[in-house]
Amino acid sequence: MSVRTQSSEEPAESVHRAGFACFVGRPNAGKSTLTNALVGQKVAITSNRPQTTRHTVRGIVHRPDAQLILVDTPGLHKPRTLLGERLNDVVRTTWAEVDVIGFCLPANEKLGPGDRFIAKELAGIRKTPKVAIVTKTDLVDGKTLAEQLIAIDRLGEELGITWAEIVPVSATANKQVDLLADLLTPLLPEGPALYPEGDLTDEPEQVMVAELIREAALEGVRDELPHSIAVVVEEMLPREDRPADKPLLDIHANVFIERPSQKGIIIGPKGKRLKDVGIKSRKQIEALLGTPVFLDLHVKVAKDWQRDPKQLRRLGF
């Protein structure tokens, strides 16, 4: 078993590489946090709620010798709704199209049926190199980490997966994140950069804005509304008649929930919760877009949208 803990001096290559990597793992395995740490800017929504990523967000890591494009898929899970099935299809399609797969396994949780379920699916994808990434190493001691590394090595042997690397990282403590990029790079095909320098993601801005609002809306309602929230940005328009040095962007967005009874939870007493969601997400949106924003939020009911194909389409799934 080869576990990487620091970069050995490897001869510098003059070739340039560019390609796609995706992180897989069960919900809440740290995939989005890792994407953000590698790119160095917030591009994927992160939350302690499992199953919050719904769009394939690509983070782009620019290096002198390579361009690594990270595709952040939803967590693969046993689906219970039509939305769940669609999310799983997105995952499998992505796996078939990338150059390297990073399988994220949290250091602080023993391997479980969810990890095994994903590993079995991965074993069926023969050609793509697979890197086992042990996340959240800041939450465990050395002994627990060593046990997890051995368990992952054994899981690979049992299912016939040869790990290209096994890398322990902590995205929140920024430990070994650069090393991970160093190890993913040689697994990419040779070629020129696929995106202009400076691009960090190819997600349309409206989708990213909607994700930031959804993240803020999820924050205070941990257990009541895990997956019942969808956000659609109806329009983003520069305010007319503003001087050039004082622009303002008007953003009108709808927060959709599934049942009328959930409306009160999102709005809160005297509208306080919704106001907090607006303030928090506006700060993030302004940082993302680099311009002052006026954010107009409305809460609407889209009855049982997770089970209705028409509504799923309308909400972008």
Coordinates of C-alpha atoms in Angstrom, one line a residue:
M1 CA 0.0 0.0 0.0
S2 CA 1.5 3.4 -1.0
V3 CA 0.2 6.2 1.1
R4 CA 1.4 9.7 0.2
T5 CA 2.2 12.1 3.1
Q6 CA 4.7 14.4 1.4
S7 CA 5.9 15.1 -2.1
S8 CA 9.0 13.3 -3.1
E9 CA 11.3 15.2 -5.4
E10 CA 10.2 14.2 -8.9
P11 CA 11.9 15.4 -12.0
A12 CA 10.2 18.5 -13.5
E13 CA 8.2 17.7 -16.6
S14 CA 8.1 20.3 -19.4
V15 CA 4.8 18.9 -20.7
H16 CA 1.5 20.6 -20.0
R17 CA -1.5 18.5 -18.9
A18 CA -5.2 19.3 -18.8
G19 CA -8.1 17.2 -17.9
F20 CA -11.1 16.5 -15.7
A21 CA -11.2 15.0 -12.2
C22 CA -14.3 14.2 -10.2
F23 CA -14.7 13.6 -6.5
V24 CA -17.1 10.9 -5.5
G25 CA -18.2 9.7 -2.1
R26 CA -21.3 9.3 -0.1
P27 CA -23.1 12.5 0.9
N28 CA -21.2 14.8 3.3
A29 CA -17.8 13.1 2.6
G30 CA -16.2 16.5 2.1
K31 CA -16.2 16.7 -1.7
S32 CA -17.4 20.3 -2.0
T33 CA -15.1 21.6 0.7
L34 CA -12.1 19.9 -1.0
T35 CA -13.1 21.4 -4.4
N36 CA -13.2 24.9 -2.8
A37 CA -9.8 24.3 -1.0
L38 CA -8.1 23.2 -4.3
V39 CA -9.5 26.1 -6.3
G40 CA -8.9 28.6 -3.5
Q41 CA -12.3 30.3 -3.8
K42 CA -15.8 29.3 -2.9
V43 CA -17.3 27.6 -6.0
A44 CA -19.3 24.7 -4.7
I45 CA -22.0 25.0 -2.1
T46 CA -20.9 23.4 1.2
S47 CA -23.1 22.5 4.1
N48 CA -23.2 20.0 7.0
R49 CA -26.4 18.8 5.5
P50 CA -25.8 15.7 3.3
Q51 CA -26.9 15.9 -0.3
T52 CA -26.7 19.6 -0.9
T53 CA -24.9 19.6 -4.2
R54 CA -27.3 19.3 -7.1
H55 CA -25.4 20.8 -10.1
T56 CA -22.2 19.6 -11.6
V57 CA -20.0 22.5 -10.4
R58 CA -16.6 22.6 -12.1
G59 CA -13.8 24.2 -10.1
I60 CA -10.7 25.0 -12.2
V61 CA -7.2 24.7 -10.7
H62 CA -4.6 26.6 -12.8
R63 CA -1.0 25.5 -12.4
P64 CA 2.1 26.3 -14.4
D65 CA 2.3 22.6 -15.6
A66 CA -1.4 21.7 -15.7
Q67 CA -5.0 22.7 -15.6
L68 CA -7.1 20.5 -13.4
I69 CA -10.9 20.8 -13.9
L70 CA -12.8 19.5 -10.9
V71 CA -16.3 18.2 -11.5
D72 CA -18.2 18.1 -8.2
T73 CA -21.1 15.6 -8.5
P74 CA -23.9 14.9 -6.1
G75 CA -23.3 12.1 -3.6
L76 CA -24.3 8.7 -4.9
H77 CA -26.9 7.2 -2.7
K78 CA -29.8 4.7 -2.8
P79 CA -32.6 6.8 -4.4
R80 CA -36.0 7.2 -2.8
T81 CA -37.4 9.8 -5.1
L82 CA -37.3 10.7 -8.8
L83 CA -34.9 13.5 -7.9
G84 CA -32.7 10.9 -6.2
E85 CA -32.7 8.7 -9.4
R86 CA -31.8 11.7 -11.6
L87 CA -28.9 12.7 -9.3
N88 CA -27.5 9.2 -9.5
D89 CA -27.7 9.2 -13.3
V90 CA -25.7 12.5 -13.3
V91 CA -23.0 10.8 -11.2
R92 CA -22.6 7.7 -13.4
T93 CA -22.5 9.8 -16.6
T94 CA -19.8 12.0 -15.0
W95 CA -17.7 9.0 -14.0
A96 CA -17.6 7.8 -17.5
E97 CA -16.3 11.1 -18.9
V98 CA -13.5 12.2 -16.5
D99 CA -9.8 11.4 -16.6
V100 CA -9.4 10.6 -12.9
I101 CA -11.8 9.8 -10.0
G102 CA -11.1 10.8 -6.4
F103 CA -13.0 8.7 -4.0
C104 CA -13.5 10.7 -0.8
L105 CA -13.8 8.7 2.5
P106 CA -14.0 10.7 5.8
A107 CA -11.2 9.7 8.3
N108 CA -13.6 10.1 11.2
E109 CA -16.2 7.5 10.1
K110 CA -15.6 3.8 9.6
L111 CA -16.3 2.4 6.1
G112 CA -20.0 1.6 5.9
P113 CA -22.5 0.2 3.4
G114 CA -22.6 3.5 1.5
D115 CA -18.9 3.5 0.8
R116 CA -19.1 -0.2 -0.2
F117 CA -22.0 0.6 -2.6
I118 CA -19.9 3.3 -4.3
A119 CA -16.7 1.2 -4.4
K120 CA -18.6 -1.6 -6.1
E121 CA -19.8 0.9 -8.8
L122 CA -16.2 2.2 -9.2
A123 CA -14.9 -1.3 -9.6
G124 CA -17.0 -1.6 -12.7
I125 CA -15.3 1.4 -14.3
R126 CA -12.1 -0.2 -15.4
K127 CA -10.0 2.4 -17.4
T128 CA -10.2 5.5 -15.2
P129 CA -7.5 5.8 -12.6
K130 CA -8.9 6.1 -9.0
V131 CA -7.3 7.9 -6.1
A132 CA -8.6 7.2 -2.6
I133 CA -8.7 10.5 -0.7
V134 CA -9.1 10.3 3.1
T135 CA -10.8 13.6 4.1
K136 CA -11.3 15.3 7.5
T137 CA -8.0 14.1 8.9
D138 CA -8.0 17.0 11.3
L139 CA -10.8 15.3 13.2
V140 CA -8.9 12.1 14.1
D141 CA -5.6 10.9 15.8
G142 CA -2.8 9.1 14.1
K143 CA -4.0 5.6 15.1
T144 CA -7.5 6.1 13.8
L145 CA -6.1 7.5 10.5
A146 CA -3.8 4.5 10.1
E147 CA -6.7 2.1 10.7
Q148 CA -8.8 3.9 8.0
L149 CA -5.9 3.8 5.5
I150 CA -5.5 0.0 6.0
A151 CA -9.3 -0.5 5.7
I152 CA -9.4 1.4 2.4
D153 CA -6.4 -0.5 1.1
R154 CA -8.2 -3.8 1.9
L155 CA -11.5 -2.6 0.4
G156 CA -9.6 -2.0 -2.9
E157 CA -8.0 -5.5 -2.8
E158 CA -11.3 -7.1 -2.1
L159 CA -13.1 -5.4 -5.0
G160 CA -10.2 -5.5 -7.5
I161 CA -9.6 -1.8 -7.4
T162 CA -6.0 -0.7 -7.7
W163 CA -5.7 2.7 -6.1
A164 CA -3.3 5.0 -8.1
E165 CA -2.7 6.8 -4.7
I166 CA -4.1 6.9 -1.2
V167 CA -3.9 10.4 0.1
P168 CA -4.9 11.7 3.6
V169 CA -6.0 15.4 3.5
S170 CA -7.7 18.0 5.5
A171 CA -9.4 20.7 3.4
T172 CA -10.4 22.8 6.4
A173 CA -6.9 22.8 7.9
N174 CA -5.3 23.0 4.4
K175 CA -3.2 19.9 5.0
Q176 CA -1.8 18.1 2.0
V177 CA -4.3 19.8 -0.4
D178 CA -1.4 20.9 -2.6
L179 CA 0.1 17.4 -2.5
L180 CA -3.3 16.1 -3.8
A181 CA -3.1 18.4 -6.8
D182 CA 0.5 17.3 -7.4
L183 CA -0.6 13.6 -7.4
L184 CA -3.7 14.2 -9.6
T185 CA -1.7 16.1 -12.3
P186 CA 0.3 13.2 -13.7
L187 CA -2.9 11.2 -14.2
L188 CA -4.3 13.8 -16.6
P189 CA -3.7 13.6 -20.4
E190 CA -1.1 15.9 -22.0
G191 CA -2.6 18.9 -23.7
P192 CA -3.1 22.7 -23.6
A193 CA -5.3 24.5 -21.1
L194 CA -9.0 24.1 -21.8
Y195 CA -10.2 27.2 -20.0
P196 CA -8.8 30.8 -20.0
E197 CA -6.5 31.7 -17.1
G198 CA -8.6 33.4 -14.3
D199 CA -11.7 31.3 -14.9
L200 CA -12.6 29.4 -11.7
T201 CA -15.8 27.7 -12.7
D202 CA -17.9 27.4 -15.8
E203 CA -21.2 27.5 -13.9
P204 CA -23.5 30.2 -15.2
E205 CA -23.5 33.1 -12.6
Q206 CA -27.3 32.7 -12.1
V207 CA -26.8 29.1 -11.0
M208 CA -24.0 30.0 -8.6
V209 CA -26.1 32.9 -7.1
A210 CA -29.1 30.5 -6.6
E211 CA -26.7 28.0 -4.9
L212 CA -25.4 30.7 -2.5
I213 CA -29.0 31.6 -1.6
R214 CA -29.9 28.0 -1.1
E215 CA -26.9 27.4 1.1
A216 CA -27.9 30.4 3.3
A217 CA -31.5 29.2 3.5
L218 CA -30.4 25.7 4.5
E219 CA -28.2 26.9 7.3
G220 CA -30.7 27.5 10.1
V221 CA -33.2 24.7 9.3
R222 CA -30.9 21.7 9.8
D223 CA -33.5 19.1 10.4
E224 CA -36.8 20.5 9.2
L225 CA -36.2 21.0 5.5
P226 CA -33.2 19.1 4.3
H227 CA -34.0 18.7 0.6
S228 CA -37.3 20.6 0.3
I229 CA -35.6 23.9 -0.8
A230 CA -34.9 24.9 -4.4
V231 CA -33.9 28.4 -5.5
V232 CA -34.5 29.9 -9.0
V233 CA -33.0 33.3 -9.9
E234 CA -35.7 34.9 -12.1
E235 CA -33.6 37.8 -13.2
M236 CA -30.3 39.6 -12.7
L237 CA -30.3 43.2 -14.1
P238 CA -28.1 46.2 -13.6
R239 CA -30.2 49.0 -12.1
E240 CA -30.8 51.7 -14.7
D241 CA -29.8 55.4 -14.1
R242 CA -26.9 54.5 -11.8
P243 CA -23.6 56.4 -12.2
A244 CA -20.8 54.2 -13.6
D245 CA -18.8 54.3 -10.4
K246 CA -21.9 53.2 -8.3
P247 CA -23.4 50.3 -10.1
L248 CA -26.1 48.2 -8.4
L249 CA -27.3 44.7 -9.6
D250 CA -31.0 43.9 -8.9
I251 CA -31.4 40.1 -8.3
H252 CA -35.0 38.7 -8.0
A253 CA -35.1 35.1 -6.7
N254 CA -37.7 32.6 -5.6
V255 CA -37.2 30.2 -2.8
F256 CA -39.4 27.1 -3.5
I257 CA -40.5 24.7 -0.8
E258 CA -42.9 21.7 -1.0
R259 CA -45.7 22.5 1.4
P260 CA -47.4 25.6 2.7
S261 CA -46.5 24.6 6.3
Q262 CA -42.8 25.0 5.5
K263 CA -43.3 28.6 4.5
G264 CA -43.3 29.8 8.2
I265 CA -40.0 27.9 8.9
I266 CA -38.2 29.7 6.0
I267 CA -39.7 33.2 6.7
G268 CA -39.4 33.0 10.5
P269 CA -41.1 35.1 13.1
K270 CA -41.9 38.6 11.7
G271 CA -39.8 37.6 8.6
K272 CA -36.5 37.5 10.6
R273 CA -35.2 34.3 9.1
L274 CA -35.7 35.3 5.5
K275 CA -34.1 38.6 6.2
D276 CA -31.1 36.8 7.7
V277 CA -30.9 34.6 4.6
G278 CA -31.0 37.7 2.4
I279 CA -28.2 39.5 4.3
K280 CA -25.9 36.4 4.5
S281 CA -26.3 35.4 0.8
R282 CA -26.1 39.0 -0.4
K283 CA -22.6 39.3 1.1
Q284 CA -21.5 36.1 -0.6
I285 CA -23.0 37.1 -3.9
E286 CA -21.3 40.5 -3.8
A287 CA -18.0 38.8 -3.1
L288 CA -18.6 36.4 -6.0
L289 CA -19.7 39.1 -8.6
G290 CA -17.6 42.0 -7.3
T291 CA -20.5 44.4 -7.4
P292 CA -23.1 45.8 -4.9
V293 CA -26.4 43.8 -5.0
F294 CA -30.0 44.5 -4.2
L295 CA -31.5 41.1 -3.4
D296 CA -35.3 40.5 -3.6
L297 CA -36.3 37.1 -2.2
H298 CA -39.8 35.5 -2.3
V299 CA -40.9 32.2 -0.8
K300 CA -43.2 30.1 -2.9
V301 CA -44.8 26.7 -2.6
A302 CA -44.2 24.1 -5.4
K303 CA -46.2 21.2 -4.2
D304 CA -44.1 17.9 -3.8
W305 CA -41.6 19.2 -6.4
Q306 CA -39.1 16.4 -5.7
R307 CA -41.5 13.8 -7.1
D308 CA -43.0 15.7 -10.0
P309 CA -41.1 15.5 -13.4
K310 CA -42.6 18.8 -14.7
Q311 CA -41.6 20.8 -11.6
L312 CA -38.2 19.2 -11.5
R313 CA -37.6 20.4 -15.1
R314 CA -38.8 23.9 -14.2
L315 CA -36.5 24.1 -11.2
G316 CA -33.5 23.0 -13.3
F317 CA -33.1 19.3 -12.6

